[in-house]
């Protein structure tokens, strides 16, 4: 039996399952955002050799690499053994491995804990994505897909703020933020359940009745990876861009990144209404177009306000573009394969995060910020044009 949101018109925030899944989604941002303010203090604590300096810089991307490597296995296990146990086990491992940095005595041990954190995140996000497809369909599926994007943005804003304040007290205190999910464990335990398998009659009534994995899901996951790679130029390179423009104050960088997140959180809430009005292609055209505009403003206009306007446009565009990849992929996947789809979507996001600095740093070193930013705007503009033409074609067909 497939259960969906009982009342399609009921706001998702009134469904405890939706609340729990959005809370789980916010942990993706906690993984990187929480440790960032602690890095300068760790660098001072473990100063002395080049190996330590390298390890400290790898603490942020290490969980992303672990997610990419482990997610496929998590998908297979989730499809065979259920999502609930994987989600709860992942949360417990997340709390332990994330907060371990408070007490671990050496940098290599902290690195091991970060890799374990990546494993826990792969478990959480794979199970979370599969459960979204299990619990919700139709409008509710799109609403929860955009809701989790909003939760990531607003959660990231809060986590960075808390971690930054704790880092001013003691360099390792930001690791304590990883204990916060323990407060929600009883809630997850109560509301998250595995649903019974679909009956043959119910499966035959869906678009995925054959039980086969749709190849188009790979294309959607690839698209999500590309957009994530382009977007993560902001959190990985923006501080250096601002420093080059004469804005070296951490307060300016924090405000710019906060603008990026808050704009994304607000825009994601508009996604369901925009999708109903102009469809997926039109929505992607708007999202890619906003991102293109934001990058163009950022690198071509020297006024101080342009930084915040550009950040807001990029954050809002990414938040509008992302939910469609998630909702369509899960909607095309039969229940018995949603763990695989969840793993694929999870890996695509973190692979994009991992690849972004590896691609953007050499490009900026070779061509500079202005040319690289215009290049990003051009790529996103082409994607917006393609989506816009697709939307126009669909309108004509109707």
Coordinates of C-alpha atoms in Angstrom, one line a residue:
X1 CA 0.0 0.0 0.0
X2 CA 1.3 3.4 -0.9
X3 CA 0.4 6.2 1.5
X4 CA 0.7 9.8 0.5
X5 CA -0.2 13.1 2.1
X6 CA -3.7 12.4 3.3
X7 CA -4.9 15.9 2.4
X8 CA -3.3 17.2 -0.7
X9 CA -4.3 20.8 0.1
X10 CA -3.1 20.7 3.7
X11 CA 0.1 22.7 4.2
X12 CA 3.1 20.4 4.6
X13 CA 4.2 22.1 7.8
X14 CA 1.2 20.5 9.5
X15 CA 2.4 17.0 8.7
X16 CA 5.0 15.8 11.3
X17 CA 6.6 13.5 8.7
X18 CA 7.3 16.5 6.5
X19 CA 8.7 18.5 9.4
X20 CA 11.1 15.6 10.3
X21 CA 12.3 15.2 6.7
X22 CA 12.9 18.9 6.3
X23 CA 14.9 18.9 9.6
X24 CA 17.0 16.0 8.2
X25 CA 17.6 18.0 5.1
X26 CA 19.0 20.9 7.0
X27 CA 21.8 18.7 8.3
X28 CA 23.5 18.8 4.9
X29 CA 24.4 22.4 5.5
X30 CA 25.4 21.8 9.1
X31 CA 28.1 19.4 7.9
X32 CA 30.2 22.1 6.3
X33 CA 28.8 25.4 7.7
X34 CA 29.4 24.5 11.4
X35 CA 33.1 23.7 11.1
X36 CA 34.1 26.7 8.9
X37 CA 34.3 29.2 11.8
X38 CA 36.5 26.7 13.7
X39 CA 39.2 26.4 11.0
X40 CA 41.4 29.4 12.0
X41 CA 41.5 28.3 15.6
X42 CA 42.3 24.7 14.6
X43 CA 45.1 26.0 12.3
X44 CA 46.6 27.8 15.3
X45 CA 46.2 24.8 17.6
X46 CA 47.8 22.4 15.1
X47 CA 50.4 24.7 13.6
X48 CA 53.9 23.5 12.8
X49 CA 54.0 21.5 9.6
X50 CA 52.5 21.5 6.0
X51 CA 50.7 18.2 6.6
X52 CA 48.5 19.7 9.3
X53 CA 47.8 22.7 7.2
X54 CA 46.6 20.5 4.3
X55 CA 44.5 18.3 6.7
X56 CA 42.8 21.4 8.1
X57 CA 41.8 22.5 4.6
X58 CA 40.5 19.1 3.8
X59 CA 38.2 19.0 6.9
X60 CA 35.4 20.8 5.1
X61 CA 35.3 18.7 1.8
X62 CA 36.1 15.4 3.4
X63 CA 32.5 14.5 4.3
X64 CA 31.4 15.3 0.7
X65 CA 33.9 12.8 -0.7
X66 CA 32.7 10.2 1.8
X67 CA 29.1 10.7 0.8
X68 CA 29.9 10.2 -2.9
X69 CA 31.7 7.0 -2.2
X70 CA 29.2 5.5 0.2
X71 CA 25.8 6.7 -1.1
X72 CA 25.4 3.9 -3.7
X73 CA 25.7 1.3 -1.0
X74 CA 23.3 3.2 1.2
X75 CA 20.7 3.2 -1.7
X76 CA 20.9 -0.6 -2.1
X77 CA 20.6 -1.2 1.6
X78 CA 17.6 1.3 1.9
X79 CA 15.7 -0.6 -0.8
X80 CA 16.3 -4.0 0.8
X81 CA 16.2 -3.3 4.5
X82 CA 14.0 -0.2 4.8
X83 CA 14.5 3.5 5.3
X84 CA 13.7 4.0 8.9
X85 CA 16.5 2.1 10.4
X86 CA 19.0 3.7 8.1
X87 CA 17.8 7.2 8.9
X88 CA 17.9 6.7 12.7
X89 CA 21.3 4.9 12.6
X90 CA 22.6 7.7 10.4
X91 CA 21.4 10.4 12.9
X92 CA 23.1 8.6 15.8
X93 CA 26.3 8.3 13.9
X94 CA 26.0 12.0 12.8
X95 CA 25.8 13.1 16.4
X96 CA 28.7 11.0 17.6
X97 CA 31.1 11.6 14.7
X98 CA 30.2 15.3 14.3
X99 CA 30.7 16.2 18.0
X100 CA 33.9 14.0 18.3
X101 CA 36.0 17.0 17.3
X102 CA 35.4 18.5 20.8
X103 CA 37.6 15.9 22.4
X104 CA 39.8 14.2 19.8
X105 CA 43.4 14.9 20.5
X106 CA 45.0 14.8 17.1
X107 CA 44.2 16.2 13.6
X108 CA 44.2 12.8 11.8
X109 CA 41.6 11.5 14.3
X110 CA 39.5 14.6 13.6
X111 CA 39.8 13.8 9.9
X112 CA 38.6 10.2 10.5
X113 CA 35.6 11.6 12.4
X114 CA 34.8 13.9 9.4
X115 CA 34.9 10.9 7.1
X116 CA 32.5 9.1 9.4
X117 CA 30.3 12.2 9.4
X118 CA 30.1 11.8 5.6
X119 CA 29.0 8.2 5.9
X120 CA 26.3 9.2 8.4
X121 CA 25.1 12.0 6.0
X122 CA 24.9 9.6 3.1
X123 CA 22.7 7.3 5.2
X124 CA 20.5 10.2 6.4
X125 CA 20.0 11.8 3.0
X126 CA 19.5 8.6 1.0
X127 CA 16.8 7.4 3.5
X128 CA 15.3 11.0 3.7
X129 CA 15.0 11.3 -0.1
X130 CA 13.4 7.8 -0.5
X131 CA 10.9 8.6 2.3
X132 CA 9.9 11.8 0.6
X133 CA 8.9 9.7 -2.4
X134 CA 7.2 7.1 -0.2
X135 CA 5.1 9.6 1.8
X136 CA 4.2 12.3 -0.7
X137 CA 2.9 12.6 -4.3
X138 CA 1.5 15.3 -6.6
X139 CA 1.5 18.8 -5.1
X140 CA 2.7 17.6 -1.7
X141 CA 5.8 16.0 -3.3
X142 CA 6.7 19.3 -5.0
X143 CA 5.9 21.2 -1.8
X144 CA 8.2 19.0 0.4
X145 CA 10.9 19.1 -2.3
X146 CA 11.0 22.9 -2.1
X147 CA 10.5 22.9 1.6
X148 CA 13.7 21.0 2.2
X149 CA 15.6 23.4 0.0
X150 CA 14.2 26.2 2.2
X151 CA 15.1 24.3 5.3
X152 CA 18.7 23.9 4.1
X153 CA 19.0 27.7 3.5
X154 CA 17.4 28.9 6.7
X155 CA 19.2 26.1 8.7
X156 CA 22.5 27.1 7.2
X157 CA 22.0 30.7 8.2
X158 CA 21.3 29.7 11.8
X159 CA 24.1 27.1 12.0
X160 CA 26.7 29.5 10.7
X161 CA 25.6 32.2 13.2
X162 CA 25.7 29.8 16.2
X163 CA 29.0 28.3 15.1
X164 CA 30.6 31.7 14.6
X165 CA 29.5 32.8 18.1
X166 CA 30.9 29.7 19.7
X167 CA 34.2 30.0 17.8
X168 CA 34.8 33.3 19.4
X169 CA 34.7 31.6 22.8
X170 CA 36.8 28.5 22.0
X171 CA 38.0 27.1 18.6
X172 CA 36.5 23.7 19.1
X173 CA 33.2 24.7 20.5
X174 CA 31.5 24.8 17.1
X175 CA 31.7 21.0 17.1
X176 CA 29.1 21.1 19.9
X177 CA 26.5 22.2 17.3
X178 CA 26.5 18.6 16.0
X179 CA 24.8 17.5 19.3
X180 CA 21.7 19.5 18.5
X181 CA 20.0 16.7 16.4
X182 CA 20.0 14.6 19.6
X183 CA 17.1 16.8 20.8
X184 CA 15.0 15.7 17.8
X185 CA 15.8 12.0 17.9
X186 CA 12.6 11.1 19.9
X187 CA 10.6 13.0 17.4
X188 CA 12.2 11.1 14.5
X189 CA 11.7 7.8 16.3
X190 CA 8.0 8.5 16.7
X191 CA 7.0 9.9 13.2
X192 CA 9.2 8.0 10.8
X193 CA 7.9 4.6 9.7
X194 CA 8.5 2.3 6.8
X195 CA 5.5 1.9 4.6
X196 CA 4.2 -1.5 3.4
X197 CA 5.2 -2.5 -0.1
X198 CA 2.9 -1.5 -2.9
X199 CA 0.5 -4.1 -4.1
X200 CA 0.7 -5.2 -7.8
X201 CA -2.6 -3.4 -8.5
X202 CA -1.3 -0.1 -7.0
X203 CA 2.0 -0.4 -8.8
X204 CA 0.3 -0.9 -12.2
X205 CA -1.6 2.4 -11.7
X206 CA 1.6 4.4 -11.5
X207 CA 3.9 5.7 -14.2
X208 CA 6.6 3.4 -12.8
X209 CA 4.5 0.2 -12.8
X210 CA 7.1 -1.9 -14.5
X211 CA 9.4 -1.4 -11.5
X212 CA 12.2 -0.4 -13.8
X213 CA 14.6 2.4 -13.0
X214 CA 14.0 5.2 -15.5
X215 CA 17.2 6.3 -17.3
X216 CA 16.0 9.9 -17.3
X217 CA 16.7 10.0 -13.5
X218 CA 20.4 9.8 -14.3
X219 CA 20.0 12.8 -16.5
X220 CA 18.2 14.7 -13.8
X221 CA 20.8 13.8 -11.2
X222 CA 23.5 15.0 -13.7
X223 CA 21.7 18.3 -14.1
X224 CA 21.5 18.7 -10.3
X225 CA 25.2 18.1 -10.1
X226 CA 26.0 20.7 -12.7
X227 CA 23.9 23.4 -11.1
X228 CA 25.3 22.5 -7.7
X229 CA 28.9 22.8 -9.1
X230 CA 28.1 26.3 -10.5
X231 CA 26.3 27.5 -7.4
X232 CA 29.1 26.4 -4.9
X233 CA 31.4 28.8 -6.5
X234 CA 29.8 31.2 -4.1
X235 CA 30.5 29.7 -0.7
X236 CA 33.9 28.4 -1.8
X237 CA 35.2 31.5 -3.7
X238 CA 33.2 34.5 -2.5
X239 CA 35.4 35.4 0.5
X240 CA 38.4 35.6 -1.9
X241 CA 36.5 37.7 -4.4
X242 CA 35.4 40.1 -1.7
X243 CA 38.9 40.4 -0.4
X244 CA 40.2 41.2 -3.9
X245 CA 37.5 44.0 -4.1
X246 CA 38.7 45.5 -0.9
X247 CA 36.0 44.0 1.4
X248 CA 38.3 42.0 3.7
X249 CA 36.1 42.2 6.8
X250 CA 34.6 38.8 7.8
X251 CA 31.4 40.7 8.6
X252 CA 30.9 41.6 5.0
X253 CA 31.5 38.0 3.9
X254 CA 29.1 36.7 6.5
X255 CA 26.5 39.2 5.5
X256 CA 26.9 38.3 1.8
X257 CA 26.6 34.6 2.5
X258 CA 23.6 35.3 4.8
X259 CA 21.9 37.2 2.0
X260 CA 22.6 34.2 -0.3
X261 CA 20.9 31.8 2.1
X262 CA 18.0 33.9 3.2
X263 CA 17.1 34.7 -0.5
X264 CA 17.3 31.0 -1.3
X265 CA 15.1 30.1 1.7
X266 CA 12.5 32.6 0.7
X267 CA 12.5 31.8 -3.0
X268 CA 12.1 28.0 -2.4
X269 CA 8.8 28.7 -0.6
X270 CA 7.6 30.3 -3.9
X271 CA 8.5 27.3 -6.0
X272 CA 5.2 25.3 -5.8
X273 CA 3.1 28.3 -6.9
X274 CA 5.6 29.2 -9.7
X275 CA 5.7 25.6 -10.9
X276 CA 1.9 25.4 -11.1
X277 CA 1.8 28.7 -13.1
X278 CA 4.6 28.1 -15.6
X279 CA 5.6 24.4 -15.3
X280 CA 9.0 22.8 -14.8
X281 CA 10.6 24.3 -17.9
X282 CA 9.4 27.8 -17.2
X283 CA 10.5 27.4 -13.5
X284 CA 14.0 26.3 -14.6
X285 CA 14.2 29.2 -17.0
X286 CA 13.5 31.6 -14.1
X287 CA 16.0 29.9 -11.8
X288 CA 18.9 29.7 -14.3
X289 CA 18.1 33.2 -15.5
X290 CA 18.3 34.6 -11.9
X291 CA 21.6 32.8 -11.3
X292 CA 23.0 34.2 -14.6
X293 CA 21.9 37.7 -13.7
X294 CA 23.4 37.4 -10.2
X295 CA 26.9 36.3 -11.5
X296 CA 26.8 39.0 -14.1
X297 CA 26.0 41.7 -11.5
X298 CA 28.6 40.4 -9.1
X299 CA 31.6 40.7 -11.5
X300 CA 30.6 43.7 -13.7
X301 CA 29.1 46.3 -11.2
X302 CA 31.6 47.7 -8.7
X303 CA 29.0 49.3 -6.4
X304 CA 29.0 47.7 -2.9
X305 CA 25.3 47.0 -3.0
X306 CA 25.9 45.0 -6.2
X307 CA 27.5 42.2 -4.1
X308 CA 24.3 41.7 -2.1
X309 CA 22.0 42.0 -5.0
X310 CA 24.1 39.4 -6.9
X311 CA 24.2 37.1 -4.0
X312 CA 20.4 37.4 -3.5
X313 CA 19.8 36.6 -7.2
X314 CA 22.1 33.6 -7.2
X315 CA 20.6 32.2 -4.0
X316 CA 17.1 32.7 -5.2
X317 CA 17.8 31.2 -8.6
X318 CA 19.4 28.1 -7.2
X319 CA 16.6 27.5 -4.8
X320 CA 14.0 27.7 -7.6
X321 CA 16.0 25.4 -9.9
X322 CA 16.8 22.6 -7.4
X323 CA 13.4 21.2 -6.2
X324 CA 12.3 20.2 -9.8
X325 CA 15.2 17.7 -10.1
X326 CA 14.2 16.1 -6.8
X327 CA 10.5 15.9 -7.3
X328 CA 10.6 14.7 -10.9
X329 CA 13.2 12.0 -10.1
X330 CA 11.2 10.6 -7.1
X331 CA 8.0 10.8 -9.1
X332 CA 9.4 8.7 -11.9
X333 CA 10.8 6.0 -9.5
X334 CA 8.9 2.9 -8.4
X335 CA 8.8 2.4 -4.6
X336 CA 11.3 -0.5 -4.8
X337 CA 13.9 1.7 -6.3
X338 CA 13.6 4.9 -4.4
X339 CA 16.6 4.1 -2.2
X340 CA 18.7 4.0 -5.4
X341 CA 17.2 7.4 -6.6
X342 CA 17.8 8.9 -3.1
X343 CA 21.4 7.8 -3.2
X344 CA 21.8 9.1 -6.8
X345 CA 20.4 12.5 -5.9
X346 CA 22.5 12.7 -2.7
X347 CA 25.7 11.8 -4.5
X348 CA 25.1 14.3 -7.2
X349 CA 24.7 17.2 -4.8
X350 CA 27.9 16.3 -2.9
X351 CA 29.9 15.5 -6.0
X352 CA 29.0 19.0 -7.2
X353 CA 30.1 20.5 -4.0
X354 CA 33.4 18.6 -4.1
X355 CA 34.1 19.4 -7.8
X356 CA 33.2 23.1 -7.6
X357 CA 36.5 24.4 -6.0
X358 CA 38.6 22.0 -8.1
X359 CA 37.1 23.5 -11.3
X360 CA 36.6 27.1 -10.2
X361 CA 40.0 27.8 -8.6
X362 CA 42.1 27.0 -11.7
X363 CA 39.6 28.9 -13.9
X364 CA 39.8 32.0 -11.7
X365 CA 43.6 31.8 -11.5
X366 CA 43.8 31.5 -15.3
X367 CA 41.2 34.0 -16.4
X368 CA 40.4 36.2 -13.4
X369 CA 37.1 36.9 -11.7
X370 CA 35.5 39.0 -14.4
X371 CA 36.0 36.6 -17.3
X372 CA 35.2 33.6 -15.1
X373 CA 32.0 35.2 -13.7
X374 CA 30.9 36.3 -17.2
X375 CA 31.5 32.7 -18.4
X376 CA 29.3 31.3 -15.6
X377 CA 26.6 33.8 -16.4
X378 CA 26.8 32.8 -20.1
X379 CA 26.5 29.0 -19.3
X380 CA 23.5 29.7 -17.0
X381 CA 22.0 32.0 -19.6
X382 CA 22.2 29.3 -22.2
X383 CA 20.5 26.9 -19.8
X384 CA 17.8 29.5 -19.2
X385 CA 17.3 30.0 -22.9
X386 CA 16.9 26.3 -23.5
X387 CA 14.4 25.9 -20.7
X388 CA 12.5 29.0 -21.9
X389 CA 12.3 27.6 -25.5
X390 CA 11.0 24.3 -24.0
X391 CA 8.4 26.2 -22.0
X392 CA 7.3 28.1 -25.1
X393 CA 7.0 24.9 -27.1
X394 CA 4.9 23.3 -24.4
X395 CA 2.6 26.3 -24.3
X396 CA 2.1 26.1 -28.0
X397 CA 1.3 22.4 -27.8
X398 CA -1.4 23.2 -25.2

